[in-house]
Coordinates of C-alpha atoms in Angstrom, one line a residue:
Chain A
M1 CA 14.2 28.9 4.4
T2 CA 10.6 28.1 4.8
V3 CA 9.5 25.8 2.1
L4 CA 5.9 25.1 3.3
E5 CA 3.4 27.0 5.2
V6 CA 0.0 25.8 6.1
K7 CA -2.5 28.3 7.7
N8 CA -5.6 27.3 9.4
I9 CA -6.7 24.3 7.3
N10 CA -10.2 23.1 8.1
K11 CA -11.9 20.1 6.2
S12 CA -15.1 18.4 6.8
F13 CA -16.8 15.4 5.4
G14 CA -20.6 15.7 5.6
R15 CA -20.8 16.6 9.4
N16 CA -17.4 14.8 10.4
H17 CA -15.1 17.8 11.0
V18 CA -11.9 16.1 10.5
L19 CA -9.4 18.9 10.1
R20 CA -10.0 21.8 12.6
G21 CA -7.6 24.9 12.1
I22 CA -4.1 23.2 11.2
D23 CA -1.2 25.6 11.3
F24 CA 2.4 24.7 10.6
T25 CA 5.6 25.4 8.6
L26 CA 8.3 23.5 7.5
E27 CA 12.1 24.5 6.7
K28 CA 13.9 23.2 3.4
G29 CA 15.6 19.9 4.2
Q30 CA 13.7 19.2 7.5
V31 CA 12.1 15.8 8.2
L32 CA 8.4 16.3 9.6
S33 CA 6.7 13.3 11.3
I34 CA 2.8 13.3 12.0
I35 CA 1.8 10.9 14.6
G36 CA -1.6 10.4 16.2
S37 CA -4.3 7.7 16.5
S38 CA -6.3 6.5 13.5
G39 CA -9.1 9.1 12.5
S40 CA -7.1 12.0 13.9
G41 CA -6.9 13.6 10.7
K42 CA -3.2 12.8 9.5
T43 CA -4.0 11.2 6.0
T44 CA -6.5 13.8 5.2
L45 CA -4.1 16.6 5.9
L46 CA -1.6 14.6 3.4
R47 CA -4.2 14.3 0.8
C48 CA -4.9 18.2 1.1
L49 CA -1.2 19.2 0.6
N50 CA -1.2 16.5 -2.5
S51 CA -4.7 18.3 -3.8
L52 CA -6.3 15.0 -3.6
E53 CA -8.6 16.7 -1.3
F54 CA -9.6 20.4 -1.0
A55 CA -9.6 22.0 2.4
D56 CA -12.9 24.1 3.1
E57 CA -10.8 26.8 4.7
G58 CA -7.2 27.9 4.9
K59 CA -4.1 28.3 2.6
I60 CA -1.2 26.3 1.4
I61 CA 1.9 28.2 0.5
V62 CA 5.1 26.6 -1.0
N63 CA 8.0 28.6 -1.4
G64 CA 6.1 31.8 -0.9
E65 CA 3.7 30.8 -3.7
T66 CA 0.0 30.3 -2.4
I67 CA -0.9 26.9 -4.2
F68 CA -4.2 26.7 -2.4
D69 CA -6.5 29.3 -0.8
A70 CA -10.0 28.2 0.2
A71 CA -11.2 31.8 -0.1
V72 CA -10.6 31.7 -3.9
N73 CA -13.9 30.3 -5.0
K74 CA -12.6 29.4 -8.7
R75 CA -12.0 25.7 -9.1
P76 CA -8.5 25.4 -10.6
S77 CA -8.2 24.0 -14.1
D78 CA -7.0 20.4 -14.6
S79 CA -3.6 21.8 -15.7
E80 CA -3.1 24.2 -13.0
L81 CA -4.0 21.6 -10.6
R82 CA -1.2 19.3 -12.0
A83 CA 1.4 21.7 -11.8
K84 CA 0.5 22.5 -8.3
R85 CA 0.6 18.6 -7.6
L86 CA 4.1 18.5 -8.3
H87 CA 5.4 20.4 -5.7
F88 CA 4.7 17.4 -3.8
G89 CA 5.2 13.8 -4.0
L90 CA 3.4 11.0 -2.4
V91 CA 4.0 7.5 -1.2
F92 CA 0.9 5.6 -0.4
Q93 CA 0.3 3.0 2.4
N94 CA -0.2 0.3 -0.2
F95 CA 2.2 1.3 -2.9
N96 CA -0.3 1.8 -5.9
L97 CA 2.5 0.8 -8.3
F98 CA 1.2 0.3 -11.9
P99 CA 1.1 -3.6 -12.4
Q100 CA 1.3 -3.8 -16.0
Y101 CA 4.7 -1.8 -16.3
S102 CA 8.0 -3.0 -15.2
V103 CA 9.8 -1.5 -12.3
L104 CA 11.9 0.8 -14.4
D105 CA 8.5 1.9 -16.6
N106 CA 6.8 2.7 -13.5
L107 CA 9.6 5.2 -12.7
T108 CA 9.9 6.6 -16.2
L109 CA 6.2 6.6 -17.3
A110 CA 5.0 10.1 -15.9
P111 CA 8.5 11.9 -16.6
K112 CA 8.3 10.7 -20.3
L113 CA 4.6 11.8 -20.5
L114 CA 5.2 15.1 -19.3
D115 CA 8.5 15.6 -21.0
K116 CA 11.0 15.9 -18.3
G117 CA 13.8 15.3 -20.2
T118 CA 15.2 13.1 -23.2
K119 CA 14.6 9.4 -22.9
E120 CA 18.1 8.8 -22.1
E121 CA 18.3 11.2 -19.4
I122 CA 15.0 10.0 -17.7
E123 CA 16.2 6.3 -17.9
K124 CA 19.5 7.3 -16.6
D125 CA 17.9 9.3 -13.7
A126 CA 15.6 6.3 -13.0
L127 CA 18.1 3.7 -12.7
E128 CA 20.5 5.9 -10.4
L129 CA 17.2 6.1 -8.1
L130 CA 16.7 2.2 -8.4
D131 CA 20.2 1.9 -7.5
S132 CA 19.9 4.1 -4.3
V133 CA 16.8 2.1 -3.2
G134 CA 19.0 -1.1 -3.9
L135 CA 16.7 -2.4 -6.5
L136 CA 18.8 -1.9 -9.7
D137 CA 18.7 -5.8 -10.4
K138 CA 14.9 -5.8 -10.3
K139 CA 14.4 -3.0 -13.1
D140 CA 12.8 -5.5 -15.4
N141 CA 10.5 -7.1 -13.2
Y142 CA 6.7 -6.6 -12.7
P143 CA 5.2 -5.3 -9.1
C144 CA 3.5 -8.5 -8.8
E145 CA 7.0 -10.4 -8.6
L146 CA 8.5 -8.1 -5.5
S147 CA 7.8 -8.3 -2.1
G148 CA 5.8 -5.4 -0.2
G149 CA 8.8 -4.1 1.0
Q150 CA 10.6 -3.9 -2.6
Q151 CA 7.3 -2.5 -3.9
Q152 CA 7.3 0.3 -1.3
R153 CA 10.8 1.2 -2.2
V154 CA 10.2 1.2 -6.1
A155 CA 7.0 3.6 -5.0
I156 CA 9.4 6.0 -3.4
A157 CA 11.7 5.8 -6.4
R158 CA 8.8 6.7 -8.5
A159 CA 7.8 9.6 -6.4
L160 CA 11.4 10.9 -6.5
A161 CA 11.6 10.4 -10.2
M162 CA 9.3 13.6 -10.6
K163 CA 11.6 15.5 -8.3
P164 CA 9.2 16.9 -5.9
E165 CA 10.2 19.6 -3.6
I166 CA 8.6 17.8 -0.6
L167 CA 8.0 14.0 -0.4
C168 CA 5.0 13.0 1.7
F169 CA 4.8 9.5 3.1
D170 CA 1.2 8.0 4.2
E171 CA 1.9 5.5 6.8
P172 CA 4.7 3.8 4.4
T173 CA 5.2 0.9 6.5
S174 CA 1.7 0.1 7.8
A175 CA 0.9 -2.6 4.9
L176 CA 4.1 -4.4 5.4
D177 CA 5.2 -7.5 7.4
P178 CA 7.2 -6.3 10.4
E179 CA 10.2 -7.9 8.8
L180 CA 9.9 -5.7 5.8
T181 CA 9.7 -2.3 7.6
G182 CA 13.3 -2.0 8.2
E183 CA 14.3 -2.0 4.4
V184 CA 11.6 0.7 3.8
L185 CA 12.7 3.0 6.8
K186 CA 16.3 2.6 5.8
V187 CA 15.7 4.2 2.5
I188 CA 13.6 6.9 4.1
R189 CA 16.6 7.6 6.5
S190 CA 19.0 7.7 3.7
L191 CA 16.9 10.6 2.0
A192 CA 16.8 12.4 5.4
D193 CA 20.5 12.2 5.3
K194 CA 20.4 13.9 1.9
H195 CA 18.2 16.5 3.2
M196 CA 15.3 15.6 1.4
T197 CA 12.2 17.7 2.7
M198 CA 9.8 15.2 4.1
I199 CA 6.5 14.8 5.6
I200 CA 5.9 11.5 7.3
V201 CA 2.6 10.1 8.7
T202 CA 3.8 7.1 10.9
H203 CA 3.1 4.9 13.6
E204 CA 6.8 3.9 14.1
M205 CA 7.6 6.0 17.2
N206 CA 11.2 5.0 17.2
F207 CA 11.9 5.9 13.6
A208 CA 9.9 9.2 14.0
H209 CA 12.1 10.0 17.0
D210 CA 15.4 9.2 15.2
V211 CA 14.9 10.9 11.8
S212 CA 12.6 13.8 12.2
D213 CA 13.6 17.5 12.9
K214 CA 10.0 17.9 14.1
I215 CA 7.1 16.2 15.1
I216 CA 3.5 17.0 15.1
F217 CA 1.0 15.2 17.3
M218 CA -2.5 15.1 16.0
D219 CA -5.8 14.4 18.0
G220 CA -9.4 14.8 17.1
G221 CA -8.5 17.1 13.9
V222 CA -6.3 19.6 15.7
I223 CA -2.6 19.7 16.5
A224 CA -2.4 18.8 20.1
E225 CA 1.2 19.2 20.5
Q226 CA 4.3 19.9 18.3
G227 CA 8.0 20.4 18.7
G228 CA 11.1 18.7 18.1
P229 CA 11.9 14.8 18.5
E230 CA 12.3 15.5 22.4
I231 CA 8.4 15.8 22.7
L232 CA 8.2 12.0 22.3
E233 CA 10.4 11.7 25.5
Q234 CA 8.9 14.2 27.6
P235 CA 5.4 15.0 26.2
K236 CA 3.7 18.1 27.8
S237 CA 0.0 17.2 26.8
E238 CA -1.9 14.5 28.6
R239 CA -3.3 13.5 25.4
L240 CA 0.3 13.0 23.8
Q241 CA 1.6 10.9 27.1
A242 CA -1.7 8.8 26.9
F243 CA -1.0 8.2 23.2
L244 CA 2.7 7.4 23.8
T245 CA 2.0 4.7 26.7
S246 CA -0.2 2.9 24.0
F247 CA 2.9 1.9 22.3
Chain B
M1 CA -31.1 -39.5 -52.7
D2 CA -30.4 -42.0 -50.0
S3 CA -26.9 -42.5 -49.7
L4 CA -25.1 -40.2 -47.1
F5 CA -22.1 -39.7 -49.6
Q6 CA -24.7 -38.4 -52.2
Q7 CA -26.3 -36.2 -49.8
F8 CA -23.2 -34.8 -47.9
P9 CA -21.7 -32.4 -50.7
I10 CA -25.4 -30.8 -51.2
V11 CA -25.7 -30.5 -47.4
F12 CA -22.3 -29.2 -46.7
Q13 CA -22.7 -26.5 -49.5
S14 CA -26.1 -25.3 -48.1
L15 CA -24.8 -25.3 -44.4
N16 CA -21.9 -23.3 -45.1
V17 CA -24.1 -20.6 -47.0
G18 CA -26.3 -20.7 -43.6
F19 CA -23.2 -20.6 -41.4
L20 CA -21.8 -17.5 -43.3
Q21 CA -25.1 -15.8 -42.5
T22 CA -24.4 -16.8 -38.7
L23 CA -21.0 -15.6 -38.9
K24 CA -22.0 -12.1 -40.4
L25 CA -24.5 -11.6 -37.6
F26 CA -22.0 -12.6 -35.0
A27 CA -19.5 -10.0 -36.5
V28 CA -22.1 -7.2 -36.9
T29 CA -23.3 -7.6 -33.2
L30 CA -19.8 -7.6 -31.9
L31 CA -18.7 -4.7 -34.3
G32 CA -22.1 -2.7 -32.8
A33 CA -22.4 -3.7 -29.2
I34 CA -18.8 -3.5 -28.2
P35 CA -18.9 0.4 -28.5
L36 CA -22.5 0.9 -27.8
G37 CA -22.0 -1.1 -24.4
L38 CA -19.3 1.3 -23.6
I39 CA -21.5 4.2 -24.2
I40 CA -24.3 2.4 -22.2
S41 CA -21.7 1.9 -19.4
F42 CA -21.0 5.4 -19.1
G43 CA -24.6 6.2 -19.1
S44 CA -25.2 4.1 -16.1
M45 CA -22.5 5.5 -14.3
S46 CA -23.2 9.0 -15.0
K47 CA -23.4 11.6 -12.0
F48 CA -26.5 13.0 -13.8
K49 CA -29.2 10.9 -12.0
P50 CA -32.0 11.1 -14.6
L51 CA -29.7 9.8 -17.2
S52 CA -28.2 6.8 -15.0
A53 CA -31.7 6.1 -14.0
V54 CA -33.2 5.9 -17.6
V55 CA -30.3 3.8 -18.7
R56 CA -30.4 1.4 -15.8
V57 CA -34.2 0.8 -16.5
L58 CA -33.4 0.0 -20.2
V59 CA -30.6 -2.3 -19.3
W60 CA -32.9 -4.1 -16.6
I61 CA -35.7 -4.5 -19.4
I62 CA -33.3 -5.8 -22.1
R63 CA -31.8 -8.1 -19.7
G64 CA -34.8 -8.9 -18.1
T65 CA -36.7 -10.3 -21.1
P66 CA -35.9 -12.9 -23.6
L67 CA -33.6 -12.0 -26.6
M68 CA -36.3 -14.1 -28.7
L69 CA -38.9 -11.9 -27.6
Q70 CA -37.1 -8.8 -28.4
L71 CA -36.3 -10.1 -32.1
L72 CA -40.1 -10.9 -32.6
I73 CA -41.0 -7.2 -31.4
I74 CA -38.3 -5.4 -33.4
F75 CA -38.9 -7.2 -36.5
Y76 CA -43.2 -7.2 -36.4
F77 CA -43.6 -4.1 -34.3
P78 CA -43.1 -1.2 -37.0
G79 CA -45.0 -3.0 -39.6
L80 CA -47.9 -4.1 -37.2
V81 CA -48.2 -0.6 -35.5
F82 CA -47.4 1.8 -38.1
G83 CA -48.2 -0.3 -41.2
K84 CA -44.8 0.6 -42.5
Q85 CA -42.0 -2.2 -43.2
L86 CA -39.2 -0.4 -41.5
W87 CA -36.8 -3.2 -42.2
G88 CA -37.5 -3.8 -45.8
G89 CA -38.7 -7.3 -47.0
G90 CA -36.4 -10.2 -47.8
E91 CA -33.4 -11.7 -46.2
T92 CA -31.7 -8.3 -46.0
G93 CA -34.8 -6.7 -44.0
R94 CA -34.5 -9.8 -41.6
F95 CA -30.7 -9.7 -41.2
I96 CA -31.0 -5.8 -40.4
A97 CA -33.7 -6.3 -37.9
S98 CA -32.0 -9.3 -36.2
A99 CA -28.6 -7.2 -36.0
V100 CA -30.4 -4.4 -34.3
A101 CA -32.0 -6.7 -31.8
F102 CA -28.7 -8.4 -31.0
I103 CA -26.7 -5.3 -30.8
I104 CA -28.9 -3.6 -28.5
N105 CA -29.3 -7.1 -26.2
Y106 CA -25.6 -7.7 -26.3
A107 CA -24.6 -3.9 -25.6
C108 CA -26.7 -4.1 -22.5
Y109 CA -24.7 -7.2 -21.1
F110 CA -21.4 -5.7 -22.0
S111 CA -22.2 -2.7 -20.6
E112 CA -22.5 -4.2 -17.1
I113 CA -19.3 -6.2 -17.7
Y114 CA -17.4 -2.8 -18.6
R115 CA -18.8 -1.1 -15.4
G116 CA -17.6 -4.0 -13.3
G117 CA -14.2 -3.6 -14.9
I118 CA -14.0 0.1 -14.5
Q119 CA -15.2 0.2 -11.1
G120 CA -12.9 -2.8 -10.3
V121 CA -9.6 -0.9 -10.9
P122 CA -8.8 0.4 -7.4
H123 CA -9.2 4.2 -7.0
G124 CA -5.5 4.1 -5.7
Q125 CA -4.3 3.7 -9.3
Q126 CA -6.0 6.8 -10.4
E127 CA -4.8 8.7 -7.4
A128 CA -1.0 7.5 -8.0
G129 CA -1.3 8.7 -11.5
Q130 CA -2.8 12.1 -10.1
V131 CA 0.1 12.9 -7.7
L132 CA 2.6 12.1 -10.4
G133 CA 0.9 15.1 -12.4
L134 CA -0.7 12.9 -15.2
S135 CA -3.9 14.4 -17.0
K136 CA -7.1 12.4 -16.8
S137 CA -6.8 11.0 -20.3
Q138 CA -3.2 9.9 -19.7
I139 CA -4.4 8.0 -16.5
F140 CA -7.2 6.6 -18.5
F141 CA -5.3 5.5 -21.4
R142 CA -1.9 4.7 -19.7
I143 CA -2.8 3.4 -16.6
T144 CA -6.6 2.3 -16.2
L145 CA -7.7 0.9 -19.6
L146 CA -5.3 -2.3 -19.6
Q147 CA -6.2 -3.1 -16.3
M148 CA -9.8 -3.0 -17.1
I149 CA -9.2 -5.1 -20.3
K150 CA -7.4 -7.7 -18.3
R151 CA -10.5 -7.8 -15.8
I152 CA -13.2 -8.1 -18.4
V153 CA -11.7 -10.6 -20.8
P154 CA -12.9 -13.8 -18.9
P155 CA -16.6 -12.4 -18.7
M156 CA -16.4 -11.0 -22.4
S157 CA -15.3 -14.3 -23.7
N158 CA -18.3 -16.2 -21.8
E159 CA -20.8 -13.6 -23.3
I160 CA -19.2 -13.8 -26.8
I161 CA -19.2 -17.6 -26.9
T162 CA -22.7 -17.2 -25.9
L163 CA -23.3 -15.0 -28.7
V164 CA -22.1 -17.6 -31.3
K165 CA -25.0 -19.9 -30.4
D166 CA -27.5 -17.4 -29.7
T167 CA -27.4 -16.1 -33.3
S168 CA -29.6 -19.2 -34.0
L169 CA -32.5 -17.4 -32.3
A170 CA -32.8 -15.3 -35.5
R171 CA -34.3 -18.5 -36.9
I172 CA -37.5 -17.2 -35.3
I173 CA -37.9 -14.5 -37.9
A174 CA -36.8 -16.8 -40.5
L175 CA -33.2 -15.5 -41.0
Q176 CA -31.3 -18.1 -43.1
E177 CA -28.7 -19.1 -40.7
V178 CA -27.2 -22.4 -40.3
I179 CA -29.9 -24.2 -38.1
W180 CA -32.4 -22.9 -40.8
A181 CA -30.1 -24.5 -43.6
G182 CA -30.1 -27.7 -41.7
Q183 CA -33.6 -27.8 -40.8
A184 CA -34.7 -27.4 -44.6
F185 CA -33.5 -31.0 -45.2
M186 CA -36.0 -32.3 -42.9
K187 CA -39.0 -30.7 -45.0
G188 CA -37.4 -31.3 -48.1
S189 CA -34.9 -29.2 -50.1
Q190 CA -32.8 -30.1 -53.0
G191 CA -34.1 -33.4 -53.4
I192 CA -33.5 -34.3 -49.8
S193 CA -36.0 -34.8 -47.4
G194 CA -36.8 -36.2 -44.1
A195 CA -33.1 -36.3 -43.3
I196 CA -32.2 -35.2 -39.5
W197 CA -28.5 -35.6 -39.7
P198 CA -27.9 -32.1 -41.5
L199 CA -29.6 -30.6 -38.3
F200 CA -27.3 -32.3 -35.9
F201 CA -24.5 -31.7 -38.2
T202 CA -25.0 -28.0 -37.5
G203 CA -23.6 -28.6 -34.1
V204 CA -20.2 -29.2 -35.5
Y205 CA -20.0 -25.6 -36.8
Y206 CA -20.9 -24.2 -33.5
L207 CA -18.6 -26.6 -31.8
L208 CA -15.6 -25.7 -34.1
F209 CA -16.2 -22.0 -33.9
S210 CA -16.7 -21.8 -30.3
G211 CA -13.4 -23.8 -30.1
V212 CA -11.4 -21.4 -32.2
L213 CA -12.9 -18.6 -29.9
T214 CA -11.8 -20.4 -26.9
L215 CA -8.3 -20.7 -27.8
L216 CA -8.2 -17.1 -28.8
F217 CA -9.6 -15.9 -25.5
G218 CA -7.1 -18.3 -24.0
W219 CA -4.3 -16.7 -25.8
V220 CA -5.4 -13.0 -24.9
E221 CA -5.6 -14.1 -21.2
K222 CA -2.2 -15.5 -21.4
K223 CA -0.7 -12.5 -23.3
L224 CA -2.0 -10.2 -20.2
S225 CA -1.0 -12.9 -17.4
Y226 CA 2.3 -11.0 -17.1
F227 CA 0.8 -8.6 -14.5
R228 CA -1.6 -9.2 -11.7
V229 CA -4.5 -6.6 -10.9

């Protein structure tokens, strides 16, 4: 079942044409990795999906419902926008945990404010999520007391607490020391095993190869090549070949 | 009356009355300047350019000229130019004029501190709230506000302790605050004249009061030290 259709997304910042006609689809339960050098538009694409940026052209369709259409001129109201955002979750490169809240409160803040269940249900869910990322014992700690890897695992749990249909990761391990990336990748891998639909922007080629059903290579704002993980072994385009040799 | 022991009760009582006026000016200034500063900071950050330009010029003028000059202008200007005593006569009039000058002056300083505090909260915090589906007001009140408060406590405590001592500037329009009360005993008052120690003694009031504030702000900072921004 197709959960996401992205059609002809174009986005410019001033004279800088960052995305030039992005098209792809994603099936439910699949993992899509987006690779490419810095400045190729990967992050901007994720931000468009999460309505943090708005494309100048194109459509985004989730489960058959058009959640974004640049041809419709009307700006969505704040509440419409919020409803659309909830199809997606986003894990940031630098975590963005809320520093004044404990780990548990970071997870429960949004579900409680948005009335996603009773207090008991929300807390029970949050504790289960913390357990699944291996941080149940840190529930009362504050973000500043955690390592980067632990903070990122909390951030993943926080995104999952809103039960998004598609979870997006924006270079989730780029801000981490090399010895801490493993624990975060392990969590993402376990989500893939549970068939969570995910879009991962990453520079971890081995990880992308192992975990993905589909890989998109972006270059200069276009999808230069896409396919299964095998394209990392046998790239067809010269640009992907050149990109992979840099690793 | 030559003996210090004889002078002390009279002076103490008089200085207390003066210090009460100091405290009143301090409290009224804070009550007015804290919210007015927020309005000014929103004005200076406005996306409507003419508004932010006007506000920034106002802040520049107020921060760029002495508070003493502002006090004199605000107190004398209406009477001299329009021939109308806007503030009314007597101690009440002088107090109101002082309060207006102090509120405007401190609101401008506070507005810059607020602006720094608001702009200092990383944009990622707001985006994290947005992708979790929170509304703008939920993001402001539940996420940004406390981080902003934590950032502005040290510079605000600095300004507020400065305000304690700046209240003495109201002496220039003869507001009967604690220094005015102390000075009176040099010229002669209640049978005491030529005494310099009451003026020096006013320093004790300032020291004690700023000491209490220092402890208070230290306590607030400690309360907010459980998280890092």
